């Protein structure tokens, strides 16, 4: 006869939430409180404060193009420090805790250093420790590759560690503790009256994460959707509920617009004089894919008249700019591309909302609002539930505030629109 195990939860604490000794102790108390409430707890920790940024800077001080394998050895140390310290703090609260590296925790990844993908989670050691009544602390953002090297999962990757572990051990929820109270209608640091969203659908959260709302790493949302993990994103500094990410079928409401998102960490590459023939675009974008550069908005200007050269322009994450330039050099030579221009000062503002699918006129309103602010739109891309505009990086803040206000996404706007008695979402 099998006795059912107590529920297991995964609690992930971000960098700000473990930035100093007092915060590590606070996280330890929160973890212990869940244990004392009868839960089995796996906690995933990020590197403290700005540690990862500092490690990257240290690498760049010794090498302009650090070797990716060694970079991962270096970056993985940040999260290990947090876990070891938190285990010490938990032990002092009279509970038994064990810290594990990503590799010890059984996180197996592919071999793409600094951007690895989780391909398997072998969680036996975690299960053993939980059965042995221990609290398990896992270093986020890292794993071990199929060729047995340490890998990291890309910026913000501890979210994905947490979700992957939650899936592997069948946790009832994956709690993401962070420095804001949940997922908001815009970055609350930029828009003070942004509204906390009690619920957000996977579909919308994916678009939000992909367009810059870094509160959840894009891959963590993808992983949670595929594996049916419940994510609860909440504050590590207060106890109120935050935002639960739910399946589309669980939500009845589809507000027209849910959020405005933004990014200022983008760059644009323009290829001038691209031969106008089949295969040119394929050669360019295959080279970028092989270099693991994620391309975002793409525009190709068709030349007027046959045999004329085309212009291809696209945006990528700033952190990929150097790798993209290196990947493009041989293709440019082969295709005899006349010139490659790069612009690192690019930003993007997007609006996301499942309701826009069935509402014409949303794009026109976005363009009107930006025009009123004298903001020039350089590129546009859309999905059924998202409209993104590429603009100058220094115009992004104004654009976000203006769009948030125009679509009445703030707490006040929602109160006015909603009939009394209808639950806010
Ligand atoms: P952590 O270190 O906990 O992983 P991150 O810095 O990765 O935290 O993500 C949290 C940050 O995401 C917040 O401080 C906030 O500035 C930013 N953010 C951007 N867009 C949003 C949004 N729509 N809702 C909530 N936070 C957002
Ligand atoms: N420490 C890593 C970063 O700063 C991973 C994370 O925090 O999730 O990106
Ligand atoms: Mg994060």
Short mmCIF file of C-alpha atoms in Angstrom, two decimals, residues 164-330:
data_model
loop_
_atom_site.label_atom_id
_atom_site.label_comp_id
_atom_site.label_asym_id
_atom_site.label_seq_id
_atom_site.Cartn_x
_atom_site.Cartn_y
_atom_site.Cartn_z
CA UNK A 164 11.99 22.42 -15.15
CA UNK A 165 12.45 21.10 -11.61
CA UNK A 166 8.79 21.70 -10.81
CA UNK A 167 7.86 19.62 -13.87
CA UNK A 168 10.32 16.85 -13.05
CA UNK A 169 9.25 16.38 -9.42
CA UNK A 170 5.56 17.05 -10.02
CA UNK A 171 5.43 20.14 -7.79
CA UNK A 172 1.99 21.60 -7.17
CA UNK A 173 3.25 25.09 -8.01
CA UNK A 174 6.40 26.89 -9.08
CA UNK A 175 6.63 30.10 -7.08
CA UNK A 176 8.83 32.81 -8.61
CA UNK A 177 9.77 35.27 -5.84
CA UNK A 178 11.01 38.55 -7.23
CA UNK A 179 11.43 42.27 -6.50
CA UNK A 180 8.00 43.30 -7.82
CA UNK A 181 4.59 42.06 -6.69
CA UNK A 182 3.85 40.03 -9.84
CA UNK A 183 3.35 40.58 -13.55
CA UNK A 184 2.08 44.10 -14.28
CA UNK A 185 0.38 45.88 -17.16
CA UNK A 186 3.80 47.54 -17.78
CA UNK A 187 7.16 47.54 -16.02
CA UNK A 188 6.18 49.07 -12.65
CA UNK A 189 9.58 50.78 -12.44
CA UNK A 190 8.68 52.78 -15.51
CA UNK A 191 4.94 53.19 -15.07
CA UNK A 192 4.01 53.85 -11.43
CA UNK A 193 0.28 53.26 -11.96
CA UNK A 194 0.78 49.93 -13.75
CA UNK A 195 -1.74 47.34 -12.61
CA UNK A 196 -0.83 43.97 -11.15
CA UNK A 197 -2.46 41.22 -13.21
CA UNK A 198 -3.90 38.53 -10.89
CA UNK A 199 -4.07 36.11 -13.83
CA UNK A 200 -2.34 36.06 -17.18
CA UNK A 201 -2.66 33.41 -19.89
CA UNK A 202 0.34 31.48 -21.15
CA UNK A 203 -0.31 32.86 -24.60
CA UNK A 204 -0.06 36.47 -23.40
CA UNK A 205 2.82 35.76 -21.01
CA UNK A 206 4.82 34.22 -23.86
CA UNK A 207 4.37 37.36 -25.96
CA UNK A 208 5.18 39.57 -22.98
CA UNK A 209 8.35 37.66 -22.12
CA UNK A 210 9.41 37.59 -25.78
CA UNK A 211 8.96 41.34 -26.10
CA UNK A 212 10.96 42.36 -23.04
CA UNK A 213 9.00 41.81 -19.79
CA UNK A 214 11.94 40.10 -18.15
CA UNK A 215 9.99 39.25 -15.00
CA UNK A 216 9.83 35.68 -16.37
CA UNK A 217 12.40 34.28 -18.79
CA UNK A 218 10.75 33.35 -22.09
CA UNK A 219 11.95 29.76 -21.93
CA UNK A 220 10.50 29.25 -18.47
CA UNK A 221 7.06 30.20 -19.80
CA UNK A 222 7.45 27.90 -22.82
CA UNK A 223 8.56 25.05 -20.57
CA UNK A 224 5.70 25.60 -18.12
CA UNK A 225 3.16 25.61 -20.92
CA UNK A 226 4.52 22.41 -22.48
CA UNK A 227 4.74 20.57 -19.16
CA UNK A 228 1.63 21.99 -17.49
CA UNK A 229 3.47 23.73 -14.61
CA UNK A 230 1.56 26.31 -12.61
CA UNK A 231 3.64 29.49 -12.19
CA UNK A 232 2.90 31.92 -9.39
CA UNK A 233 5.02 35.05 -9.72
CA UNK A 234 5.05 37.08 -6.49
CA UNK A 235 6.95 39.44 -4.25
CA UNK A 236 9.72 38.20 -1.99
CA UNK A 237 9.15 41.21 0.25
CA UNK A 238 5.44 40.87 1.02
CA UNK A 239 3.08 37.96 1.45
CA UNK A 240 0.20 38.90 -0.85
CA UNK A 241 -0.66 36.78 -3.89
CA UNK A 242 0.98 37.83 -7.13
CA UNK A 243 0.23 36.68 -10.67
CA UNK A 244 -0.74 33.16 -11.68
CA UNK A 245 -0.01 32.11 -15.26
CA UNK A 246 -2.87 29.94 -16.47
CA UNK A 247 -3.96 28.02 -19.56
CA UNK A 248 -6.07 29.82 -22.16
CA UNK A 249 -8.97 27.46 -21.44
CA UNK A 250 -8.93 28.48 -17.77
CA UNK A 251 -9.66 32.12 -18.49
CA UNK A 252 -12.94 33.40 -19.83
CA UNK A 253 -11.94 37.02 -20.14
CA UNK A 254 -9.97 38.46 -23.02
CA UNK A 255 -9.27 42.09 -22.36
CA UNK A 256 -8.44 44.01 -25.51
CA UNK A 257 -4.97 44.94 -24.31
CA UNK A 258 -3.28 43.31 -21.32
CA UNK A 259 0.12 44.99 -21.17
CA UNK A 260 2.69 47.28 -22.72
CA UNK A 261 6.17 45.80 -22.81
CA UNK A 262 9.49 47.22 -23.86
CA UNK A 263 13.12 46.53 -24.42
CA UNK A 264 16.11 48.81 -24.81
CA UNK A 265 18.64 46.05 -25.25
CA UNK A 266 18.30 45.60 -28.98
CA UNK A 267 20.50 46.29 -31.95
CA UNK A 268 19.77 46.57 -35.64
CA UNK A 269 21.85 45.20 -38.48
CA UNK A 270 21.27 46.44 -42.02
CA UNK A 271 22.74 44.67 -45.02
CA UNK A 272 22.98 46.93 -48.04
CA UNK A 273 23.36 45.67 -51.57
CA UNK A 274 22.08 42.13 -51.04
CA UNK A 275 21.77 40.32 -54.38
CA UNK A 276 18.09 39.98 -55.30
CA UNK A 277 17.97 36.24 -55.91
CA UNK A 278 16.56 33.12 -54.26
CA UNK A 279 18.70 31.81 -51.41
CA UNK A 280 20.24 35.11 -50.28
CA UNK A 281 17.99 35.52 -47.25
CA UNK A 282 18.35 31.82 -46.44
CA UNK A 283 22.15 32.11 -46.40
CA UNK A 284 22.06 35.17 -44.14
CA UNK A 285 19.61 33.81 -41.59
CA UNK A 286 21.06 30.30 -41.56
CA UNK A 287 24.43 31.77 -40.61
CA UNK A 288 22.78 33.68 -37.76
CA UNK A 289 20.88 30.60 -36.59
CA UNK A 290 24.06 28.56 -36.55
CA UNK A 291 25.67 31.23 -34.36
CA UNK A 292 22.66 30.90 -32.00
CA UNK A 293 21.55 34.50 -32.62
CA UNK A 294 17.84 34.98 -32.20
CA UNK A 295 16.58 37.32 -34.90
CA UNK A 296 13.53 39.43 -34.16
CA UNK A 297 11.90 41.91 -36.56
CA UNK A 298 13.02 41.52 -40.19
CA UNK A 299 12.43 43.93 -43.07
CA UNK A 300 13.48 43.39 -46.66
CA UNK A 301 13.12 46.24 -49.09
CA UNK A 302 12.38 44.93 -52.54
CA UNK A 303 14.29 46.88 -55.13
CA UNK A 304 12.35 48.50 -57.95
CA UNK A 305 13.27 46.89 -61.22
CA UNK A 306 14.78 43.51 -61.84
CA UNK A 307 18.37 42.69 -61.03
CA UNK A 308 18.70 45.53 -58.49
CA UNK A 309 20.13 44.89 -55.04
CA UNK A 310 17.92 44.58 -51.93
CA UNK A 311 18.31 45.92 -48.41
CA UNK A 312 17.76 43.55 -45.48
CA UNK A 313 17.39 44.90 -41.97
CA UNK A 314 16.70 43.04 -38.72
CA UNK A 315 16.93 43.41 -34.97
CA UNK A 316 18.66 41.13 -32.46
CA UNK A 317 19.46 41.25 -28.73
CA UNK A 318 22.39 43.60 -28.04
CA UNK A 319 24.28 40.77 -26.35
CA UNK A 320 24.28 38.89 -29.68
CA UNK A 321 25.62 41.77 -31.78
CA UNK A 322 29.24 40.67 -31.75
CA UNK A 323 28.43 37.04 -32.56
CA UNK A 324 26.07 38.15 -35.36
CA UNK A 325 28.71 40.36 -36.97
CA UNK A 326 31.22 37.50 -36.87
CA UNK A 327 28.67 35.09 -38.36
CA UNK A 328 27.73 37.48 -41.16
CA UNK A 329 31.26 38.33 -42.34
CA UNK A 330 31.80 35.16 -44.45
#
